[in-house]
Amino acid sequence: MNCVQINNSQEWKEHVISCQKPVVVSFFAEWCAPCHKLNPQLIQEAQKNCEKWQLALVNVDNEELYDVVQQIAKAQIPSVHLLNRGTSIDSMTGYSERKTKSFINRVCS
């Protein structure tokens, strides 16, 4: 599985903290227009690079993940973070196709 929607802290632990490979976490909101452009691009890249990293999607409006959102995304959306066993290695905020491609290139290198 290379893309998973995180809905609670148990899924966060299972799919992000305990994951054997790096995880790109996209913090998004349904009402965020740039998020609707970013996530499909990330999903497409995750499918191409599934052996290198996994994608996790986190809705910032999910109250069950409030602590995770506050700790990592810090209320900035869209916000994308590369995590290795829960530790942030790289991040990107905002959206542009060019910025996203640059971030993915860093993730894949």
PDB file of C-alpha atoms in Angstrom:
ATOM      1  CA  MET A   1       0.000   0.000   0.000  1.00  0.00           C
ATOM      2  CA  ASN A   2       1.583   3.289  -1.031  1.00  0.00           C
ATOM      3  CA  CYS A   3      -1.164   5.755  -0.042  1.00  0.00           C
ATOM      4  CA  VAL A   4      -3.207   5.711   3.136  1.00  0.00           C
ATOM      5  CA  GLN A   5      -5.695   8.103   4.735  1.00  0.00           C
ATOM      6  CA  ILE A   6      -4.839   8.515   8.430  1.00  0.00           C
ATOM      7  CA  ASN A   7      -7.974   8.790  10.575  1.00  0.00           C
ATOM      8  CA  ASN A   8      -6.775   8.307  14.163  1.00  0.00           C
ATOM      9  CA  SER A   9      -3.690   8.032  16.368  1.00  0.00           C
ATOM     10  CA  GLN A  10      -3.523   4.241  16.011  1.00  0.00           C
ATOM     11  CA  GLU A  11      -3.314   4.541  12.211  1.00  0.00           C
ATOM     12  CA  TRP A  12      -0.715   7.320  12.635  1.00  0.00           C
ATOM     13  CA  LYS A  13       1.453   4.991  14.729  1.00  0.00           C
ATOM     14  CA  GLU A  14       0.936   2.043  12.390  1.00  0.00           C
ATOM     15  CA  HIS A  15       1.404   3.769   9.025  1.00  0.00           C
ATOM     16  CA  VAL A  16       3.804   6.599   9.873  1.00  0.00           C
ATOM     17  CA  ILE A  17       5.765   5.975  13.074  1.00  0.00           C
ATOM     18  CA  SER A  18       6.238   2.218  12.515  1.00  0.00           C
ATOM     19  CA  CYS A  19       6.672   2.319   8.736  1.00  0.00           C
ATOM     20  CA  GLN A  20       9.919   0.739   7.532  1.00  0.00           C
ATOM     21  CA  LYS A  21      10.331   3.248   4.720  1.00  0.00           C
ATOM     22  CA  PRO A  22      10.102   7.056   4.707  1.00  0.00           C
ATOM     23  CA  VAL A  23       6.588   8.501   4.706  1.00  0.00           C
ATOM     24  CA  VAL A  24       5.458  11.662   2.928  1.00  0.00           C
ATOM     25  CA  VAL A  25       2.617  13.109   5.008  1.00  0.00           C
ATOM     26  CA  SER A  26       0.251  15.579   3.379  1.00  0.00           C
ATOM     27  CA  PHE A  27      -1.709  17.709   5.840  1.00  0.00           C
ATOM     28  CA  PHE A  28      -4.785  18.993   4.029  1.00  0.00           C
ATOM     29  CA  ALA A  29      -8.323  20.297   4.486  1.00  0.00           C
ATOM     30  CA  GLU A  30     -11.396  19.728   2.344  1.00  0.00           C
ATOM     31  CA  TRP A  31     -11.926  23.504   2.106  1.00  0.00           C
ATOM     32  CA  CYS A  32      -8.324  24.154   0.954  1.00  0.00           C
ATOM     33  CA  ALA A  33      -8.255  24.755  -2.821  1.00  0.00           C
ATOM     34  CA  PRO A  34      -4.461  24.240  -3.207  1.00  0.00           C
ATOM     35  CA  CYS A  35      -4.807  20.908  -1.384  1.00  0.00           C
ATOM     36  CA  HIS A  36      -7.129  19.694  -4.149  1.00  0.00           C
ATOM     37  CA  LYS A  37      -4.282  20.242  -6.624  1.00  0.00           C
ATOM     38  CA  LEU A  38      -1.474  18.971  -4.411  1.00  0.00           C
ATOM     39  CA  ASN A  39      -2.842  15.633  -3.199  1.00  0.00           C
ATOM     40  CA  PRO A  40      -3.565  14.168  -6.670  1.00  0.00           C
ATOM     41  CA  GLN A  41      -0.017  15.076  -7.706  1.00  0.00           C
ATOM     42  CA  LEU A  42       1.395  13.419  -4.570  1.00  0.00           C
ATOM     43  CA  ILE A  43      -0.745  10.308  -5.106  1.00  0.00           C
ATOM     44  CA  GLN A  44       0.497  10.003  -8.685  1.00  0.00           C
ATOM     45  CA  GLU A  45       4.120  10.361  -7.551  1.00  0.00           C
ATOM     46  CA  ALA A  46       3.602   7.837  -4.735  1.00  0.00           C
ATOM     47  CA  GLN A  47       2.331   5.269  -7.229  1.00  0.00           C
ATOM     48  CA  LYS A  48       5.448   5.762  -9.356  1.00  0.00           C
ATOM     49  CA  ASN A  49       7.819   5.595  -6.383  1.00  0.00           C
ATOM     50  CA  CYS A  50       6.069   3.090  -4.121  1.00  0.00           C
ATOM     51  CA  GLU A  51       9.254   1.146  -3.446  1.00  0.00           C
ATOM     52  CA  LYS A  52      10.988   4.243  -2.020  1.00  0.00           C
ATOM     53  CA  TRP A  53       8.334   5.898   0.155  1.00  0.00           C
ATOM     54  CA  GLN A  54       4.723   5.801   1.294  1.00  0.00           C
ATOM     55  CA  LEU A  55       2.162   8.612   1.222  1.00  0.00           C
ATOM     56  CA  ALA A  56      -0.113   9.373   4.173  1.00  0.00           C
ATOM     57  CA  LEU A  57      -2.953  11.892   3.987  1.00  0.00           C
ATOM     58  CA  VAL A  58      -4.052  13.702   7.161  1.00  0.00           C
ATOM     59  CA  ASN A  59      -7.133  15.916   7.267  1.00  0.00           C
ATOM     60  CA  VAL A  60      -6.302  18.788   9.631  1.00  0.00           C
ATOM     61  CA  ASP A  61      -9.981  19.081  10.590  1.00  0.00           C
ATOM     62  CA  ASN A  62      -9.980  15.581  12.101  1.00  0.00           C
ATOM     63  CA  GLU A  63     -10.136  16.224  15.851  1.00  0.00           C
ATOM     64  CA  GLU A  64      -8.692  12.783  16.622  1.00  0.00           C
ATOM     65  CA  LEU A  65      -5.407  13.932  15.070  1.00  0.00           C
ATOM     66  CA  TYR A  66      -5.315  17.393  16.655  1.00  0.00           C
ATOM     67  CA  ASP A  67      -2.051  16.765  18.540  1.00  0.00           C
ATOM     68  CA  VAL A  68      -0.301  15.380  15.456  1.00  0.00           C
ATOM     69  CA  VAL A  69      -1.428  18.324  13.341  1.00  0.00           C
ATOM     70  CA  GLN A  70      -0.325  20.876  15.949  1.00  0.00           C
ATOM     71  CA  GLN A  71       3.041  19.203  16.457  1.00  0.00           C
ATOM     72  CA  ILE A  72       3.982  18.771  12.798  1.00  0.00           C
ATOM     73  CA  ALA A  73       1.864  20.906  10.462  1.00  0.00           C
ATOM     74  CA  LYS A  74       1.546  23.836  12.898  1.00  0.00           C
ATOM     75  CA  ALA A  75      -1.662  25.096  11.210  1.00  0.00           C
ATOM     76  CA  GLN A  76       0.004  25.646   7.829  1.00  0.00           C
ATOM     77  CA  ILE A  77      -1.786  23.982   4.940  1.00  0.00           C
ATOM     78  CA  PRO A  78      -1.132  22.554   2.588  1.00  0.00           C
ATOM     79  CA  SER A  79       1.844  21.219   4.457  1.00  0.00           C
ATOM     80  CA  VAL A  80       3.863  18.205   3.332  1.00  0.00           C
ATOM     81  CA  HIS A  81       6.480  16.525   5.494  1.00  0.00           C
ATOM     82  CA  LEU A  82       8.923  13.721   4.856  1.00  0.00           C
ATOM     83  CA  LEU A  83       9.129  11.636   8.019  1.00  0.00           C
ATOM     84  CA  ASN A  84      11.370   8.738   8.884  1.00  0.00           C
ATOM     85  CA  ARG A  85       9.963   6.832  11.900  1.00  0.00           C
ATOM     86  CA  GLY A  86       8.161   9.990  12.994  1.00  0.00           C
ATOM     87  CA  THR A  87      11.139  12.342  12.658  1.00  0.00           C
ATOM     88  CA  SER A  88      10.800  15.166  10.140  1.00  0.00           C
ATOM     89  CA  ILE A  89      13.536  15.137   7.511  1.00  0.00           C
ATOM     90  CA  ASP A  90      12.177  17.674   5.017  1.00  0.00           C
ATOM     91  CA  SER A  91       9.031  19.723   4.514  1.00  0.00           C
ATOM     92  CA  MET A  92       7.173  21.977   2.147  1.00  0.00           C
ATOM     93  CA  THR A  93       4.304  24.413   2.735  1.00  0.00           C
ATOM     94  CA  GLY A  94       2.001  25.925   0.150  1.00  0.00           C
ATOM     95  CA  TYR A  95       1.532  24.620  -3.348  1.00  0.00           C
ATOM     96  CA  SER A  96       3.013  25.092  -6.761  1.00  0.00           C
ATOM     97  CA  GLU A  97       3.622  22.345  -9.273  1.00  0.00           C
ATOM     98  CA  ARG A  98       7.291  23.318  -9.507  1.00  0.00           C
ATOM     99  CA  LYS A  99       7.774  23.362  -5.716  1.00  0.00           C
ATOM    100  CA  THR A 100       6.072  19.972  -5.412  1.00  0.00           C
ATOM    101  CA  LYS A 101       8.260  18.417  -8.122  1.00  0.00           C
ATOM    102  CA  SER A 102      11.352  19.766  -6.384  1.00  0.00           C
ATOM    103  CA  PHE A 103      10.198  18.284  -3.067  1.00  0.00           C
ATOM    104  CA  ILE A 104       9.490  14.887  -4.685  1.00  0.00           C
ATOM    105  CA  ASN A 105      12.921  14.937  -6.335  1.00  0.00           C
ATOM    106  CA  ARG A 106      14.516  15.483  -2.915  1.00  0.00           C
ATOM    107  CA  VAL A 107      12.422  12.653  -1.443  1.00  0.00           C
ATOM    108  CA  CYS A 108      13.462  10.257  -4.203  1.00  0.00           C
ATOM    109  CA  SER A 109      17.163  11.070  -4.063  1.00  0.00           C
TER     110      SER A 109
END
